[in-house]
Backbone as ProteinMPNN parsed JSONL, in Angstrom:
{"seq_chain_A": "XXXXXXXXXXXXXXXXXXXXXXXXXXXXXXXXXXXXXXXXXXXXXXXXXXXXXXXXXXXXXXXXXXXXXXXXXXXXXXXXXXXXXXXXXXXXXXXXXXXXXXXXXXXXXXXXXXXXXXXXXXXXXXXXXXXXXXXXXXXXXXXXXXXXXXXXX", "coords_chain_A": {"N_chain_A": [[0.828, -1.196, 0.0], [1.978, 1.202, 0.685], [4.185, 1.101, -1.271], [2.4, 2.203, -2.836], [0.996, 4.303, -2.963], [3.407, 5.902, -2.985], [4.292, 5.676, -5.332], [2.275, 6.442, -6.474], [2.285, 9.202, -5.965], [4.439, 10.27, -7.223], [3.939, 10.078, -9.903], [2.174, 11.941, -10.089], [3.511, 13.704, -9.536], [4.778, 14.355, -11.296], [2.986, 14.248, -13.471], [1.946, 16.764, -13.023], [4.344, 18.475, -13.344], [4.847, 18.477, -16.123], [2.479, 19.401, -17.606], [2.238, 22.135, -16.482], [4.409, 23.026, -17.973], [3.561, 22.572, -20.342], [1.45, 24.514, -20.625], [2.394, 26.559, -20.377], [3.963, 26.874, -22.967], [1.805, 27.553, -24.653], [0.225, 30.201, -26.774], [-1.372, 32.75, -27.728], [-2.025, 33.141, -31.067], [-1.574, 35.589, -34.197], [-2.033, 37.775, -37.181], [-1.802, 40.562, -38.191], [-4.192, 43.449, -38.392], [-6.866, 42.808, -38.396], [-7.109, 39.848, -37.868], [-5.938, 40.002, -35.203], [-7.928, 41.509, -33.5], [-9.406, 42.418, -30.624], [-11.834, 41.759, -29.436], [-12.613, 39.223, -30.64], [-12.071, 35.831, -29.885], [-8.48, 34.781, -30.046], [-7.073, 32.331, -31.161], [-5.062, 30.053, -28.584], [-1.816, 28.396, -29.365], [0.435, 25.682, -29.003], [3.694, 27.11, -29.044], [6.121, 26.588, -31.622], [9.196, 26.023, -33.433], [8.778, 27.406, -35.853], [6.084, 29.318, -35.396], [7.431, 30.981, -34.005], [9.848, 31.764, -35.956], [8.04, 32.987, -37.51], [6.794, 35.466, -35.906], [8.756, 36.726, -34.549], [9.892, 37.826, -37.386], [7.89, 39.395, -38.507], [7.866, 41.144, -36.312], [10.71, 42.654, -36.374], [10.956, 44.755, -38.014], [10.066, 46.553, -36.086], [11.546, 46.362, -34.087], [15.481, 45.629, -32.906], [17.994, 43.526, -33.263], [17.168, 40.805, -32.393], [17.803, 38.413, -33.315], [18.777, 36.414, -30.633], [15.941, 35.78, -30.261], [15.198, 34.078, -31.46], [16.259, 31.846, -31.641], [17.334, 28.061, -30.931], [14.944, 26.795, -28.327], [13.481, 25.575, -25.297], [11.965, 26.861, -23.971], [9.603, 28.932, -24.324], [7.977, 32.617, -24.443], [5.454, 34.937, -24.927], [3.783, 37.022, -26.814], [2.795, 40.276, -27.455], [2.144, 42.816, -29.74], [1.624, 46.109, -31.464], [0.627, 48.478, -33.452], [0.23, 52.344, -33.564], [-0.408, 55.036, -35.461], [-1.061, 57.121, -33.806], [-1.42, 57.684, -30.625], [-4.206, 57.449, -29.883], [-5.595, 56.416, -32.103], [-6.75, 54.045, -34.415], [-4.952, 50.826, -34.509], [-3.221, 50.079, -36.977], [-0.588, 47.621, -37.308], [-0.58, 44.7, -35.788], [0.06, 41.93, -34.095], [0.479, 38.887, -32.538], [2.289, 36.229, -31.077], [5.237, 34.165, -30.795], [8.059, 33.719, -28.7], [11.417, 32.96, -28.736], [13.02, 31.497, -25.863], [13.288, 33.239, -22.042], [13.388, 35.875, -22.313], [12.595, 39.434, -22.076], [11.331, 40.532, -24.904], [10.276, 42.609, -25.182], [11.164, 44.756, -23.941], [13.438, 45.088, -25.483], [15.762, 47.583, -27.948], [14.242, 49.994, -29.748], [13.341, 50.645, -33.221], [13.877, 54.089, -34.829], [10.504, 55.341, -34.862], [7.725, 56.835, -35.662], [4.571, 56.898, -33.947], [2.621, 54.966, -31.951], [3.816, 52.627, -30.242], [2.574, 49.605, -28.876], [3.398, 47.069, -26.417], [3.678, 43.832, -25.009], [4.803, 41.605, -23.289], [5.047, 38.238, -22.186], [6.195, 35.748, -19.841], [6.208, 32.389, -19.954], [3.345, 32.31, -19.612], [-0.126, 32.294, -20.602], [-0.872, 34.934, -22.378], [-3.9, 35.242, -22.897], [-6.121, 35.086, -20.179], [-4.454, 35.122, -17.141], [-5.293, 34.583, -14.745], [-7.471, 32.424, -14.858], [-5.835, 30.136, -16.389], [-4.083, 29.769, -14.247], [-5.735, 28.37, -12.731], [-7.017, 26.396, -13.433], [-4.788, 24.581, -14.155], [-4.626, 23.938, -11.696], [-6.515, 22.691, -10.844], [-6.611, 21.002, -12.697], [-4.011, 19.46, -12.011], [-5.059, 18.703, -8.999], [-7.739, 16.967, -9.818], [-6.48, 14.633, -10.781], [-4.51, 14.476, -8.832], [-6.858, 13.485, -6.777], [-8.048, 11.422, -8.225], [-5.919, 9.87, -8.505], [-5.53, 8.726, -5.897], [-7.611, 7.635, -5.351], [-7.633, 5.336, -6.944], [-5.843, 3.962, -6.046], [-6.604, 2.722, -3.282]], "CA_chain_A": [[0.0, 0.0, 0.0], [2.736, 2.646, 1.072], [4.298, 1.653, -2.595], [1.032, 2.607, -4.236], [0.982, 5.9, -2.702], [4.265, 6.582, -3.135], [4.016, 5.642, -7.003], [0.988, 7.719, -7.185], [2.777, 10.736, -5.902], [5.491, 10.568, -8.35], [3.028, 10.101, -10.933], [1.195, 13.114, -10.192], [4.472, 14.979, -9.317], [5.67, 14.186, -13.307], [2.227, 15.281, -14.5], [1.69, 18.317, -12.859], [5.28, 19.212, -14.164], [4.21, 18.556, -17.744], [1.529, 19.864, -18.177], [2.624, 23.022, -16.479], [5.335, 23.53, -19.079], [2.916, 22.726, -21.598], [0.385, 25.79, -20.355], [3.507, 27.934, -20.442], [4.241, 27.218, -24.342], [0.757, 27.881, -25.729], [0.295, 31.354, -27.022], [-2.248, 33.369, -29.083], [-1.303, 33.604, -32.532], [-2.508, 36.256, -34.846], [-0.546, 38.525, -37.702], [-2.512, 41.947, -38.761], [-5.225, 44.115, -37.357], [-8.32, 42.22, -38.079], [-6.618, 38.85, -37.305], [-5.753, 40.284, -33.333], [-9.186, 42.165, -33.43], [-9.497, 41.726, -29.256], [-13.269, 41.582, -30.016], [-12.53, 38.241, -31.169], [-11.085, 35.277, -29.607], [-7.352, 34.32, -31.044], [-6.252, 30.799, -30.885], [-3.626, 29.66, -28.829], [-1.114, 27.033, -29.507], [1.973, 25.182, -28.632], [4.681, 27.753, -29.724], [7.416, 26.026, -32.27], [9.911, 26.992, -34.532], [7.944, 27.575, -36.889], [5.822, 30.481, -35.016], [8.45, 31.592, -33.344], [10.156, 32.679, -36.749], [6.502, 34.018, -38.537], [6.679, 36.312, -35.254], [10.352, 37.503, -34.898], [9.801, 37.938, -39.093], [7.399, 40.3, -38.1], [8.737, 42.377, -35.461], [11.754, 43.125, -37.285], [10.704, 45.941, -38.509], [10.388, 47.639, -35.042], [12.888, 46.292, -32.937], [16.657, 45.577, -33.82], [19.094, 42.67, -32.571], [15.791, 39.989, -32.403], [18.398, 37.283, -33.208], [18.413, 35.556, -29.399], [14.37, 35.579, -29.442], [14.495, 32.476, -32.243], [17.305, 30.945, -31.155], [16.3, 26.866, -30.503], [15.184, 26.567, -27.548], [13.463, 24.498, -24.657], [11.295, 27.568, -23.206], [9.164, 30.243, -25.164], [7.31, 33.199, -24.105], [4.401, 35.079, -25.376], [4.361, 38.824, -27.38], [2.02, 41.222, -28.369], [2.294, 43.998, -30.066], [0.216, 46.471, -31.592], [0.912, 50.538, -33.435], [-0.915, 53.16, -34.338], [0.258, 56.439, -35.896], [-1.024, 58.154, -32.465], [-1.896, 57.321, -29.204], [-6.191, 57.415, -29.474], [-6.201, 56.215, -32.975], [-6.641, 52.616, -34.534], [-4.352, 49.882, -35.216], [-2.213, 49.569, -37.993], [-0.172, 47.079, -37.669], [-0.985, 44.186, -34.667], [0.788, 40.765, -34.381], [0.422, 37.72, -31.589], [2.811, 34.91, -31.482], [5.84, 33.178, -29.325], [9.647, 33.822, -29.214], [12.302, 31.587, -27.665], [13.739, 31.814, -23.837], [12.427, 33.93, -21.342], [13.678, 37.45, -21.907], [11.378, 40.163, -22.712], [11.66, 41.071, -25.772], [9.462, 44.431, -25.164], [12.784, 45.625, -23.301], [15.114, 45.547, -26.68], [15.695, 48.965, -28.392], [13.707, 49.659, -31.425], [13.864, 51.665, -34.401], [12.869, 55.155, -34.705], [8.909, 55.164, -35.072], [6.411, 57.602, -35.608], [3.233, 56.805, -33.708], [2.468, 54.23, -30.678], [4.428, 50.913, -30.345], [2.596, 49.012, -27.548], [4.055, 45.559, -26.041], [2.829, 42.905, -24.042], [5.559, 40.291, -22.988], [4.888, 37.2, -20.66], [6.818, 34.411, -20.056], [5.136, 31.138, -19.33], [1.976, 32.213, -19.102], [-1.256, 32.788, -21.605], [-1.222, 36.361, -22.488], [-5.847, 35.693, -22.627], [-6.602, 35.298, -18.966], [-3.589, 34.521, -16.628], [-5.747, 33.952, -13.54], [-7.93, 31.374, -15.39], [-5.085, 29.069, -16.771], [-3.388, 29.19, -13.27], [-7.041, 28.273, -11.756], [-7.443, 25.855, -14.978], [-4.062, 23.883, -13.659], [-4.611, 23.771, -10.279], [-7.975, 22.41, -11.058], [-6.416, 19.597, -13.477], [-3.469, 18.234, -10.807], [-6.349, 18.175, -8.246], [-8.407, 15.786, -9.969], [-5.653, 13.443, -11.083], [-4.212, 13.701, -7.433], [-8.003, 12.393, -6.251], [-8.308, 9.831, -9.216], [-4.972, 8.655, -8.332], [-5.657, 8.3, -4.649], [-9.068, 6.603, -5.639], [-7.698, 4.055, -7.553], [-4.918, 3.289, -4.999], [-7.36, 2.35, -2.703]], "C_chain_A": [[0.871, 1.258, 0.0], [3.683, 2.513, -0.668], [3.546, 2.376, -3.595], [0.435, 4.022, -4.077], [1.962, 7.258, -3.188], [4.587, 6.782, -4.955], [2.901, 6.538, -7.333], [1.642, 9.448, -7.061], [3.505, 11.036, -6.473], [4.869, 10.622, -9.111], [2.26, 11.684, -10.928], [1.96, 14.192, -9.708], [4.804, 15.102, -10.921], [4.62, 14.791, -13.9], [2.021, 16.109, -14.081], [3.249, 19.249, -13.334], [4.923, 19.196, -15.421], [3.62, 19.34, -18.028], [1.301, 21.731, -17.552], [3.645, 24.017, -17.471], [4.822, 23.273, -20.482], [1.636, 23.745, -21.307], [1.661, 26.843, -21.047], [3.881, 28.018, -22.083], [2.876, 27.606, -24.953], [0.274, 29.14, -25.026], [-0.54, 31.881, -27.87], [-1.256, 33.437, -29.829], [-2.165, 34.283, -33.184], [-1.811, 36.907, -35.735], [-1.408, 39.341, -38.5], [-3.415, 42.088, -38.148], [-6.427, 43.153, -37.288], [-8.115, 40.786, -37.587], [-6.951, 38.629, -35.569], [-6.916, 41.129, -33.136], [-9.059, 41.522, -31.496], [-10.668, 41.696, -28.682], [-13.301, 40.091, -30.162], [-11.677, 37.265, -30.415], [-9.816, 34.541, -30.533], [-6.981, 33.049, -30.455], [-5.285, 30.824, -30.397], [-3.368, 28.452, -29.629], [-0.032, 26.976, -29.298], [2.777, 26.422, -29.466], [5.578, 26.311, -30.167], [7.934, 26.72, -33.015], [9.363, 28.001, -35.401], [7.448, 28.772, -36.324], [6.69, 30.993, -34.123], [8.948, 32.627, -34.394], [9.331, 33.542, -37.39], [6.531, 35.341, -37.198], [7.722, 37.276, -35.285], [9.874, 38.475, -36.123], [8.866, 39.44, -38.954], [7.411, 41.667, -37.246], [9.489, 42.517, -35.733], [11.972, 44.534, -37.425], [10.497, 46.896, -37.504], [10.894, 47.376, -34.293], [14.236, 45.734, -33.554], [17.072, 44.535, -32.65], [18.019, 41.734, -31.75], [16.441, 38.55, -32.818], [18.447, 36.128, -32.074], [17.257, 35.169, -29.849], [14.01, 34.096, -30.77], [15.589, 31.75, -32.483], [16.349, 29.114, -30.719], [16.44, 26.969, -28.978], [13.327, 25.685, -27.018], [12.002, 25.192, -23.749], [10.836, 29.037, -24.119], [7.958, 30.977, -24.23], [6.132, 34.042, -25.106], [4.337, 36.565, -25.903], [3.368, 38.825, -28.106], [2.142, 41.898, -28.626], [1.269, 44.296, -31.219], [1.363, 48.052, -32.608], [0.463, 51.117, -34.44], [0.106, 54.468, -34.716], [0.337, 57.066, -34.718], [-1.794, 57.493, -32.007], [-3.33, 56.548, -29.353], [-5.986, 57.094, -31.123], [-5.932, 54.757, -33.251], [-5.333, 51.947, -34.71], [-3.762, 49.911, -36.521], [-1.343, 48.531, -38.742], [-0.541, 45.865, -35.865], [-0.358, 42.28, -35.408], [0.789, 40.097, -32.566], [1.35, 36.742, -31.611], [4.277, 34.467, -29.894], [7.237, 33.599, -29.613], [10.198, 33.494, -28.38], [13.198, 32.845, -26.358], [12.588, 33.408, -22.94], [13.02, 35.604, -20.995], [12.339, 38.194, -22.382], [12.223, 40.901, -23.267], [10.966, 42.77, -25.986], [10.379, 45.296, -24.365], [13.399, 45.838, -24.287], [14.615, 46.938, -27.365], [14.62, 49.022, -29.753], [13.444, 50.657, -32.066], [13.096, 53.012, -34.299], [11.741, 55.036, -35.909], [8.032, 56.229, -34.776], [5.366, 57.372, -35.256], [4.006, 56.379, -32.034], [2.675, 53.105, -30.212], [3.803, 50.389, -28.445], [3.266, 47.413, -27.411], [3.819, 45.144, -25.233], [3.921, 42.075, -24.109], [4.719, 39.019, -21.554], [5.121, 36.371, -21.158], [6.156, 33.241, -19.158], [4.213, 31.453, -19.131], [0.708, 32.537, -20.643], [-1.337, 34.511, -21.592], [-3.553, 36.66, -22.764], [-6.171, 35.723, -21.413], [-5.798, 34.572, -17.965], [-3.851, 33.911, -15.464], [-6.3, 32.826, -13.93], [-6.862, 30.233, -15.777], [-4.296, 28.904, -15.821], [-4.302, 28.187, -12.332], [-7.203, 26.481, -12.548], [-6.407, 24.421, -14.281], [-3.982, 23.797, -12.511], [-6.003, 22.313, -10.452], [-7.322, 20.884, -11.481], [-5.394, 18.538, -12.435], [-4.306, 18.022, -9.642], [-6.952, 17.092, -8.182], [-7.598, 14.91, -10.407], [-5.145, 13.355, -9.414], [-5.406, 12.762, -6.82], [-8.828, 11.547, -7.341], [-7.257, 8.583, -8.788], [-5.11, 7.862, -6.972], [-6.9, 7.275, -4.713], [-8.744, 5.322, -6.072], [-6.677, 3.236, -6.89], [-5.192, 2.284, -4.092], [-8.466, 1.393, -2.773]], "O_chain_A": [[0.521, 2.26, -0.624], [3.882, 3.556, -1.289], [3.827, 2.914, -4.666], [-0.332, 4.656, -4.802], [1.817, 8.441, -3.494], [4.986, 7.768, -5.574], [2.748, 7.217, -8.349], [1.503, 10.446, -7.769], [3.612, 12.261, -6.539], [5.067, 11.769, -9.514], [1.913, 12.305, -11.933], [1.511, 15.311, -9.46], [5.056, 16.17, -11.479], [4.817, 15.694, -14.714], [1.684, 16.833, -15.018], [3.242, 20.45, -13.604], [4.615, 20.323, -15.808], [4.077, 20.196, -18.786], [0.443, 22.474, -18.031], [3.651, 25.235, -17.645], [5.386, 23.605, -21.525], [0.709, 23.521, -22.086], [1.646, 27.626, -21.996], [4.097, 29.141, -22.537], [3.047, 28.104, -26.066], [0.017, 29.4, -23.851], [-0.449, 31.397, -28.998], [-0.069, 33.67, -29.601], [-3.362, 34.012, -33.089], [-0.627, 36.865, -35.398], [-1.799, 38.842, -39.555], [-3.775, 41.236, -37.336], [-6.893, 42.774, -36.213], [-8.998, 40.417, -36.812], [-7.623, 37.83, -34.916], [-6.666, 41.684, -32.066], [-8.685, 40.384, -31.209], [-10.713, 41.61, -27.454], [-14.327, 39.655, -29.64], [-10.53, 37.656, -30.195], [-10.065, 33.865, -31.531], [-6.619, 32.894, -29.289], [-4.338, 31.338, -30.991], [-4.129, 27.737, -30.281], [0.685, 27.976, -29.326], [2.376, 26.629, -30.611], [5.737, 25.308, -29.472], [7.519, 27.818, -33.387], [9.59, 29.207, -35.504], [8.236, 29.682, -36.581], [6.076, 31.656, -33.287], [8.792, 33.841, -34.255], [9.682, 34.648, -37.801], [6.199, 36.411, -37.708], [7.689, 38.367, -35.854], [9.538, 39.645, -35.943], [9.347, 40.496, -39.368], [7.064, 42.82, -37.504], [9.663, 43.077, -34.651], [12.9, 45.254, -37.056], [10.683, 48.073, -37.812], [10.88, 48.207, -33.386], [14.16, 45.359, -34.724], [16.689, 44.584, -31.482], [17.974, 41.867, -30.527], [15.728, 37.553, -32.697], [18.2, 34.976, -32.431], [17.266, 33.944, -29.962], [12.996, 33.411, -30.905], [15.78, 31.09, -33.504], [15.18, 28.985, -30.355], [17.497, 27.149, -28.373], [12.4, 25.35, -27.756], [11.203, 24.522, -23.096], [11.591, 29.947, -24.463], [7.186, 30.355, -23.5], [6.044, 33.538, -26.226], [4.993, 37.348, -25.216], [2.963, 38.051, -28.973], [2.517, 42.509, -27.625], [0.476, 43.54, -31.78], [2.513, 48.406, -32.348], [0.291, 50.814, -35.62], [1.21, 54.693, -34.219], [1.398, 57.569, -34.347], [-2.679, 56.819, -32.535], [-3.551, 55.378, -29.041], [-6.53, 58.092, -31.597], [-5.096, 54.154, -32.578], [-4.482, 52.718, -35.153], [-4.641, 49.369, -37.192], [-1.205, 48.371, -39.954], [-0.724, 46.513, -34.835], [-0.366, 41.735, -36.512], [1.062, 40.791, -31.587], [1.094, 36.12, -32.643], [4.22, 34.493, -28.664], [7.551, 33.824, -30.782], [9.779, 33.586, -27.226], [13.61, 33.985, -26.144], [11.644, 34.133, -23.255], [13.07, 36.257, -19.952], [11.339, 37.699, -22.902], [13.193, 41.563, -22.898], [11.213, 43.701, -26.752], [10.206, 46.508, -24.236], [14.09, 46.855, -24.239], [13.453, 47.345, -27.371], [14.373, 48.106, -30.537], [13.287, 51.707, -31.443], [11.966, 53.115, -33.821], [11.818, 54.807, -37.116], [7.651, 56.452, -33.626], [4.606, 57.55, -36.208], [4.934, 56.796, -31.341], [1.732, 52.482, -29.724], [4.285, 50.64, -27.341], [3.557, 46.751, -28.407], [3.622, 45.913, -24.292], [4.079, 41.69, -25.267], [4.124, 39.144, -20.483], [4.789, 35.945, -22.264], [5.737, 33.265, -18.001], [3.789, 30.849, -18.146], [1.151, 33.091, -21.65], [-1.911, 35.137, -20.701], [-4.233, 37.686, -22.786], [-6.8, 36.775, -21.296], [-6.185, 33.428, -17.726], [-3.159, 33.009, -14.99], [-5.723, 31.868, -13.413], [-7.229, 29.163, -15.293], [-3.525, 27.965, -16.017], [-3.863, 27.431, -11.465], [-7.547, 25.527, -11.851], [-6.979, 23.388, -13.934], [-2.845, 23.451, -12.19], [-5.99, 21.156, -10.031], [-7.463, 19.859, -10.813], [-5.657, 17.381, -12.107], [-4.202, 16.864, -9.236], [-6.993, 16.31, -7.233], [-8.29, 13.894, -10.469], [-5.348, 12.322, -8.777], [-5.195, 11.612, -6.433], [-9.986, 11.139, -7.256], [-7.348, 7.358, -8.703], [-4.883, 6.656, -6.869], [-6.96, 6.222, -4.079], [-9.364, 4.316, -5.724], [-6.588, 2.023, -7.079], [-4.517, 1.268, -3.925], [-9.197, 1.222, -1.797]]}, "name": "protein", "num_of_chains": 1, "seq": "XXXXXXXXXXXXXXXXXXXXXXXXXXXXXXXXXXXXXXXXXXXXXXXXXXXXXXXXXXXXXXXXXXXXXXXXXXXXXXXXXXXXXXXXXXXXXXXXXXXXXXXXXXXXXXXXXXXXXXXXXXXXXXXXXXXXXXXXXXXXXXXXXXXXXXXXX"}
């Protein structure tokens, strides 16, 4: 019995690591104004290479030395950005997506710009509702801890 506890608690120590580091890679994706409309819900998904570079590729054009942020790696964070000519007026240009390791990339310098460059970084977490997907995983190792204990028994 005290193995079948102790096997359950490793078990449900391994998946609540998992599946924590799989919350932390999935990221809205979106790439132009009506796309990121925030009217609208945007899909996440697993960040990979792949959107990693369609994002970078994109921000380019207003930030410089964006080489690190699609580097391979093991841990991606989450970036929004957004800019308008001025402050109170619409959208222009608006982009969602994922870029590797956990710096914030809304810290690097970026080019001189006429209008309103906003930026949203977060690492490991859902840039749609950060209380919900911490609430969301609490919720999920919960019921596997009292499935696993159930079936121990």
């Amino acid at each position: 019995m005290a193995n079948n506890v102790r096997l359950t608690l490793v078990f449900v120590t391994i998946f609540g690591v998992l599946s924590k580091s799989a919350q932390a890679t999935d990221c809205p994706v979106c790439v132009g104004v009506q796309a990121c409309d925030t009217n609208q819900t945007i899909p996440s998904v697993p960040c990979t290479a792949t959107i990693v570079n369609q994002t970078v590729l994109q921000l380019n054009q207003f930030f410089t030395n964006l080489s690190t942020y699609t580097a391979p790696a093991t841990e991606y964070s989450c970036v929004s950005v957004e800019f308008s000519l001025t402050v109170n007026s619409s959208n222009i240009f608006a982009v969602r997506g994922c870029t590797s390791g956990t710096k914030n990339i809304c810290s690097e310098p970026h080019r001189e710009i006429n209008g309103a460059l906003r930026c949203i970084y977060n690492s490991g977490q859902s840039l749609h509702d950060r209380g919900h997907s911490v609430l969301t995983g609490l919720l999920l190792n919960m019921a596997v801890l009292i499935g696993a204990f159930a079936l121990s028994s």
